Amino acid sequence: MVITHPSNATYLYVGLEFDTLSDIKASLNLVETTGFDFFLIPLAKTRQSSKEDESGGNSGELSFEPSVSSDLELCGNIWNSVVLGNLCCKLNGELELPQLESYFNQQLSWAQHLNLRQSFVVAHVHSTEEEHVALANMVCNALYEFPRESVCIRVCIDDQLSRSHSENHEVPQSSYMDSWNIWNLYQQCCHHHSNLSVALECVNTVYPSPSLTFLQQWLSEPVRYFILDTKIFLKNRQGFPVLSKSFQDLLQKFLPLSVDIIIRGEALHPNGYSSYLQYLGYLYSKQPILEESYRIEMPYFDYLQTPLQPLSDHLDSQTYETFEKDPVKYCKYEEALIRCFEDRRGLRVPLVVMVLGAGRGPLVNASIRASQRVGIVVRIYAIEKNPHAVWTLKSIQQKDASWERVEIIAEDMRTWNAPEQADVIVSELLGSFGDNELSPECLDAAQRLLLSDGICIPCEYTSYLCPLSSPKLYQEIRSLSYQRDGNGFSSFEVPYVVRIHHGQYLAESQSCFRFEHRIHNCLLSQKSYPHFRYQRLSFEVNGPIMLHGFAGFFEAQLYDPIYLSTRPLTLSRGMFSWFPFMFPLCYPIYCGDKTSRVTLHIWRKTIPGKRIWYEWMLTEPVRTKLHNAHGRCYSMNCF
Amino acid sequence: MVITHPSNATYLYVGLEFDTLSDIKASLNLVETTGFDFFLIPLAKTRQSSKEDESGGNSGELSFEPSVSSDLELCGNIWNSVVLGNLCCKLNGELELPQLESYFNQQLSWAQHLNLRQSFVVAHVHSTEEEHVALANMVCNALYEFPRESVCIRVCIDDQLSRSHSENHEVPQSSYMDSWNIWNLYQQCCHHHSNLSVALECVNTVYPSPSLTFLQQWLSEPVRYFILDTKIFLKNRQGFPVLSKSFQDLLQKFLPLSVDIIIRGEALHPNGYSSYLQYLGYLYSKQPILEESYRIEMPYFDYLQTPLQPLSDHLDSQTYETFEKDPVKYCKYEEALIRCFEDRRGLRVPLVVMVLGAGRGPLVNASIRASQRVGIVVRIYAIEKNPHAVWTLKSIQQKDASWERVEIIAEDMRTWNAPEQADVIVSELLGSFGDNELSPECLDAAQRLLLSDGICIPCEYTSYLCPLSSPKLYQEIRSLSYQRDGNGFSSFEVPYVVRIHHGQYLAESQSCFRFEHRIHNCLLSQKSYPHFRYQRLSFEVNGPIMLHGFAGFFEAQLYDPIYLSTRPLTLSRGMFSWFPFMFPLCYPIYCGDKTSRVTLHIWRKTIPGKRIWYEWMLTEPVRTKLHNAHGRCYSMNCF
């Protein structure tokens, strides 16, 4: 009985944990009748004292015995879809590390035999750093020994939550590592292994609202489960289990990250566990209805894409279709064109409009609609170098009478020999990082098409950057790390386009590269490298947090005051044509307890007529190498 | 006229720098007649004001013109062996970065055309960090654009030297970066590129003695040149140029690192430059005579070797021969055997000695000599599993009458079925890190060969580790970084055996793994994993310095009080059988201005009967991943 959101078509999976196991069929029956989706069992039979083990005669080897008599107790598809395993891994000092590791591996080997989809390891908050290092070492080894197995680290966040309330005040520091720091140790030790995730466990009754630091740290981590003890539930007036308001809020922040919930502890309500399940179902249904654009983007969450290169590669039909559906972008263009046409009404008849990179015609349509709205006559040139899209344009022209004054030009805008100059050139050449689809190069080469008082839409655009924490994306990039040759080609020296979901922006974005396309731009003519850019950006980041790279956005001025923006602060809401850009760093950088200054240097390098690329490096809080030096891992072709 | 050390057969190359160039043939003539080995010229013709460039009409492009009329002025082998080039790269704000970069690349392209073996770039000590970042970016790009070219960064160390005198006192800090920090920026930006090196330039007259920090920082860097201005020379009573005592000391520290010297500035002595050359020749001849072992080791300086695996691979003839030449090791063994035989004299006749891993017989000989010296009768079993070495043993036995009581056993010591038990087993199974050639596994398996009161030589050994700074070795490992598969197999997760030359130990070594081979070792019998080890080591490191890994050594007790040691503090002098071990880190770690705590965790993991490997990670000053997890990059085979 999967909990479904009535409007969002999203699901919440809830499981039940059994601390001990006497009859797995009875457990399965309870789980199924109550409506849980899965359950957790201990993998090993509960051990008696270690003395017993020794007398077992296996010369100090800890003898593993499964918690069930054999794999025949359940059928295969139940094991691999409904049962998850808890690994016993207490470091109690009595036993040597290799014995424990062997015992640990025997459990995981058993889990692999059963095809369980997840095993859990408890990282005790009261363990010392050295104990965590020992356990993290075992986990890391196991991930390589059992490459099909997924391991989830359970950390109790009670301490961190209760401490975070008094954050920024001088509180007596606990001698224990906080829960995020513990998890971070496992993650760093295992080098962000893609089979490693984390479960947040809550045992205490009362929580204050979580701090911003808490959310910043955890919302970007690969959190797979929330484990809720029945003790943390309060009773409402009818005696049913409910969660405190602040805890509800916390949970609502994590539910969109596709976490599953696990209930543990005794059912404290006469109806048993079903009342907990009902409450969670109610809570889940209260989640806000997802915006249409969010729903469209969901399949792309944290999915790394290589930035498009529409100048050198022809876009395909599917890509055109997706972009044409944007409900905001073309409205903004139409609005900009209306204002532009109004300002130029009567200057010339007809007004000459050139659509540079017309694609399958959306900006041609916007131009036609705008001219009709303003009531002026326009002659439209639709310039498109992709021969496949030109077929579309010609086909539309034959069917659509409003296209009678459109002339279709199958040429590259940079070399087209125009019969006349334009009043307005309009284009949609921007990429996720503004200039990264080579709009500056194309539009400056097309300035000769414009009358001396002509208008370019967009007339300027600026890219923005902010520091990004995203262990999840680092994990993804690491698993991509294909190595082309001995020169160290690396997936960490390539920018990506990605709908960042598990990630946190660590500071307000700052402007990076600005390009302007206004006639008689005197600066332009003096520069021999008009499209080279360099920027140094300094951010203040509140730690402790790991920095994994930078997220990129842009703002474009179409025609004052009409803007497009992908920048969080000034976002054009509902517009989905652009996901953020991302510049990764070759290894995660720790930003400490206090505020850290993060200084990024970034270059837009060009070999005119050949290729353009970005290079980036940090100088604070530590210096890194120059990423993508000489564009050796990634560059954009001009031809 | 290369300066040669009379006894060491080492060379000092001295060059002359020309700030400007009017007639290159005259310059070459001066260089050759004076006796210099090479000379430095500016690559570009001296530029007039930038206005002139602009009027050149090349639309702001800086026009490069060579300092010579063409490559015909000298013949090819002179260009590539005697001439080095200076790159002009002043960031003066007048010019855009891409213009400067283009100008920079034109010079380097010219140097490549001439096949010059080295080009120099000045990193001005009074430039801002941002200017250095800009220049480092150009250098880094150039290293990829001109992969055959070597670039040397010139930094003036005057400031750092004069400041370092008052080190550890509160001195008003200069607003400029110190010279090591400047160089470190270039090196980090270029990610320790193997075609990048550094030249230390001295312009001021008086120097105090360099501080320890200064030496620690620079002696491990790839310093290729010392550039001495004639102004830093004093005059002796006869008016000849000499260097101050403290400067002589400094130079003597760097000369063994194969630095070349470049003289610059006006010749201030009536005899011209030849008096400087004579003085340098005199200074060079004063270098201490190299020890024989040092001379033998020179070809191995900073040469990374994969540790031997004599248990799974048969050593070859050359390797045996090299090790047999060690002038210290077998004397120590003989001494240990003498003491052992004396202690056991009369216990049994004959005394049974087993040489485990007899190789080509050096320990058999040591045993025979020791028995003769003590005057007792021994029966010697020479156990050797390498069939090729067994031929050698048999051949010696036929010719050498002293071998009459030697029995040659072509078996593996771990499985040999012995006809009797031994009084003494003697072996030489230690690797550079003590246990890394699996001595513990072999000797414990051979304990059954020993009488209950028998003696094992060596009876115990301990490995040692200390933090290591070695940009040079990091550079070497980086250039090895072969990538076997997508799982990130890396040359940074493999230990090496290497005669560390360009490298500094940043703290006293600490004991790591200890193994004991004494009969009735009760601890041993109780442990199910007797050869597993884990150690946590904390070091205090004085910065600023980069940490690149850890150097490993061992101490072995043959028979109390006879020791072998490769540990710097207790070194067995003259013994050359073992170079240090090295555990690299996957990226260089910055240890800041103050004292940093460096905490290393290291494991010796085993799958008994299969393989053994080390894993390591840092938790301070930053956490790293677990290196070589599950032995995926490197392990030692037991079979």
Coordinates of C-alpha atoms in Angstrom, one line a residue, chain B residues 287-469:
Chain B
Q287 CA 82.4 20.2 -2.1
P288 CA 82.9 17.3 0.2
I289 CA 83.9 14.0 -1.5
L290 CA 80.9 11.9 -2.0
E291 CA 80.6 8.6 -0.1
E292 CA 80.7 5.5 -2.2
S293 CA 77.2 4.5 -1.3
Y294 CA 75.9 8.0 -2.3
R295 CA 77.6 7.7 -5.7
I296 CA 76.1 4.3 -6.3
E297 CA 72.7 5.6 -5.4
M298 CA 72.8 8.7 -7.6
P299 CA 71.2 7.1 -10.7
Y300 CA 68.3 6.2 -8.5
F301 CA 67.6 9.7 -7.1
D302 CA 63.9 10.3 -7.1
Y303 CA 63.4 7.3 -9.4
L304 CA 60.1 5.6 -8.4
Q305 CA 60.2 1.8 -8.2
T306 CA 57.4 -0.6 -7.7
P307 CA 58.3 -2.6 -4.5
L308 CA 59.6 -6.0 -5.2
Q309 CA 57.5 -9.1 -4.6
P310 CA 60.1 -11.8 -4.1
L311 CA 57.6 -14.2 -2.7
S312 CA 55.5 -14.3 -5.9
D313 CA 58.2 -13.2 -8.4
H314 CA 61.6 -14.7 -8.7
L315 CA 64.4 -12.1 -8.3
D316 CA 66.7 -11.9 -11.3
S317 CA 70.5 -12.3 -11.3
Q318 CA 71.2 -8.6 -11.5
T319 CA 69.0 -7.9 -8.4
Y320 CA 70.8 -10.6 -6.4
E321 CA 74.2 -9.2 -7.5
T322 CA 73.3 -5.7 -6.5
F323 CA 72.1 -6.7 -3.0
E324 CA 75.0 -9.0 -2.4
K325 CA 77.4 -6.0 -2.7
D326 CA 76.0 -4.3 0.4
P327 CA 79.0 -3.6 2.5
V328 CA 77.1 -3.4 5.8
K329 CA 74.2 -5.8 5.8
Y330 CA 76.1 -9.2 5.7
C331 CA 78.7 -8.0 8.3
K332 CA 75.8 -7.3 10.6
Y333 CA 74.4 -10.7 10.0
E334 CA 77.7 -12.3 10.6
E335 CA 78.1 -10.4 13.8
A336 CA 74.6 -11.4 14.9
L337 CA 75.3 -15.1 14.0
I338 CA 78.6 -15.0 15.9
R339 CA 76.9 -13.8 19.1
C340 CA 74.1 -16.3 18.6
F341 CA 76.5 -19.2 18.1
E342 CA 78.5 -18.1 21.1
D343 CA 75.4 -18.1 23.3
R344 CA 74.5 -21.5 22.0
R345 CA 77.9 -23.1 22.0
G346 CA 77.8 -26.6 23.4
L347 CA 74.0 -26.8 23.4
R348 CA 73.9 -29.2 20.5
V349 CA 76.5 -30.5 18.1
P350 CA 76.3 -29.8 15.3
L351 CA 74.2 -26.7 15.6
V352 CA 71.5 -26.7 12.9
V353 CA 71.1 -23.5 11.0
M354 CA 68.5 -23.0 8.4
V355 CA 68.9 -20.2 5.9
L356 CA 65.4 -19.4 4.7
G357 CA 65.4 -17.8 1.3
A358 CA 69.1 -18.5 0.7
G359 CA 69.2 -16.7 -2.7
R360 CA 72.7 -17.1 -4.1
G361 CA 74.2 -17.8 -0.7
P362 CA 75.3 -14.7 1.1
L363 CA 73.8 -15.7 4.4
V364 CA 75.1 -19.3 4.0
N365 CA 78.6 -17.7 3.7
A366 CA 77.9 -15.5 6.7
S367 CA 76.8 -18.6 8.7
I368 CA 79.9 -20.5 7.6
R369 CA 82.2 -17.6 8.5
A370 CA 80.5 -17.1 11.8
S371 CA 80.8 -20.8 12.7
Q372 CA 84.5 -20.7 11.8
R373 CA 85.1 -17.6 13.9
V374 CA 83.3 -19.1 16.9
G375 CA 84.8 -22.5 16.3
I376 CA 81.7 -24.6 16.3
V377 CA 80.3 -27.2 14.0
V378 CA 77.1 -26.4 12.1
R379 CA 74.9 -28.1 9.7
I380 CA 73.3 -25.6 7.3
Y381 CA 70.2 -26.0 5.3
A382 CA 69.9 -23.5 2.5
I383 CA 66.2 -23.3 1.5
E384 CA 65.4 -21.5 -1.7
K385 CA 62.3 -21.6 -3.8
N386 CA 63.8 -19.8 -6.8
P387 CA 65.0 -22.6 -9.1
H388 CA 67.4 -20.3 -10.9
A389 CA 69.2 -19.4 -7.7
V390 CA 69.3 -23.0 -6.7
W391 CA 71.6 -23.6 -9.7
T392 CA 73.9 -20.9 -8.2
L393 CA 73.9 -22.6 -4.8
K394 CA 74.7 -26.0 -6.3
S395 CA 77.5 -24.5 -8.3
I396 CA 79.1 -22.9 -5.3
Q397 CA 78.8 -26.1 -3.3
Q398 CA 80.7 -28.0 -5.9
K399 CA 83.5 -25.5 -5.9
D400 CA 83.7 -24.3 -2.3
A401 CA 84.9 -26.9 0.2
S402 CA 83.6 -24.8 3.1
W403 CA 80.1 -25.7 1.8
E404 CA 80.5 -29.4 2.6
R405 CA 78.1 -29.3 5.5
V406 CA 75.5 -27.3 3.5
E407 CA 72.4 -29.0 2.3
I408 CA 70.5 -27.3 -0.5
I409 CA 66.7 -27.5 -0.3
A410 CA 64.8 -26.4 -3.4
E411 CA 61.5 -25.8 -1.5
D412 CA 59.2 -23.1 -0.2
M413 CA 60.0 -22.6 3.5
R414 CA 56.3 -22.5 4.3
T415 CA 55.7 -26.0 3.1
W416 CA 59.1 -27.8 3.3
N417 CA 59.0 -31.0 5.3
A418 CA 62.2 -30.8 7.3
P419 CA 64.1 -33.9 8.5
E420 CA 65.0 -32.1 11.8
Q421 CA 64.3 -28.8 13.6
A422 CA 66.8 -25.9 13.7
D423 CA 68.6 -24.1 16.4
V424 CA 68.7 -21.0 14.3
I425 CA 66.8 -19.8 11.4
V426 CA 68.2 -16.9 9.5
S427 CA 66.5 -14.9 6.7
E428 CA 66.7 -11.7 4.9
L429 CA 63.1 -11.2 3.8
L430 CA 62.7 -7.6 4.8
G431 CA 61.6 -4.9 2.4
S432 CA 62.0 -1.2 2.6
F433 CA 59.0 -1.0 4.9
G434 CA 60.0 -4.0 6.9
D435 CA 57.1 -6.3 6.5
N436 CA 56.3 -5.4 2.8
E437 CA 57.9 -8.4 1.3
L438 CA 55.8 -10.6 3.6
S439 CA 58.5 -11.6 6.0
P440 CA 55.9 -12.0 8.8
E441 CA 53.8 -14.5 6.8
C442 CA 56.9 -16.5 5.7
L443 CA 58.6 -16.6 9.1
D444 CA 55.5 -17.4 11.1
A445 CA 54.8 -20.3 8.7
A446 CA 58.4 -21.4 9.2
Q447 CA 58.3 -21.4 13.1
R448 CA 57.5 -25.1 13.0
L449 CA 61.1 -25.6 11.6
L450 CA 62.5 -24.3 14.9
L451 CA 63.4 -26.1 18.1
S452 CA 61.4 -24.9 21.1
D453 CA 64.4 -22.9 22.3
G454 CA 65.5 -22.0 18.8
I455 CA 66.4 -18.5 17.6
C456 CA 65.1 -16.5 14.7
I457 CA 67.3 -13.9 13.1
P458 CA 65.9 -11.3 12.7
C459 CA 63.8 -11.7 15.9
E460 CA 61.8 -8.6 15.4
Y461 CA 61.3 -5.5 13.1
T462 CA 59.4 -2.3 13.1
S463 CA 58.4 0.0 10.3
Y464 CA 58.6 3.8 10.7
L465 CA 56.8 6.6 8.9
C466 CA 57.3 10.4 8.7
P467 CA 55.5 13.1 6.7
L468 CA 57.2 14.0 3.4
S469 CA 57.2 17.1 1.3

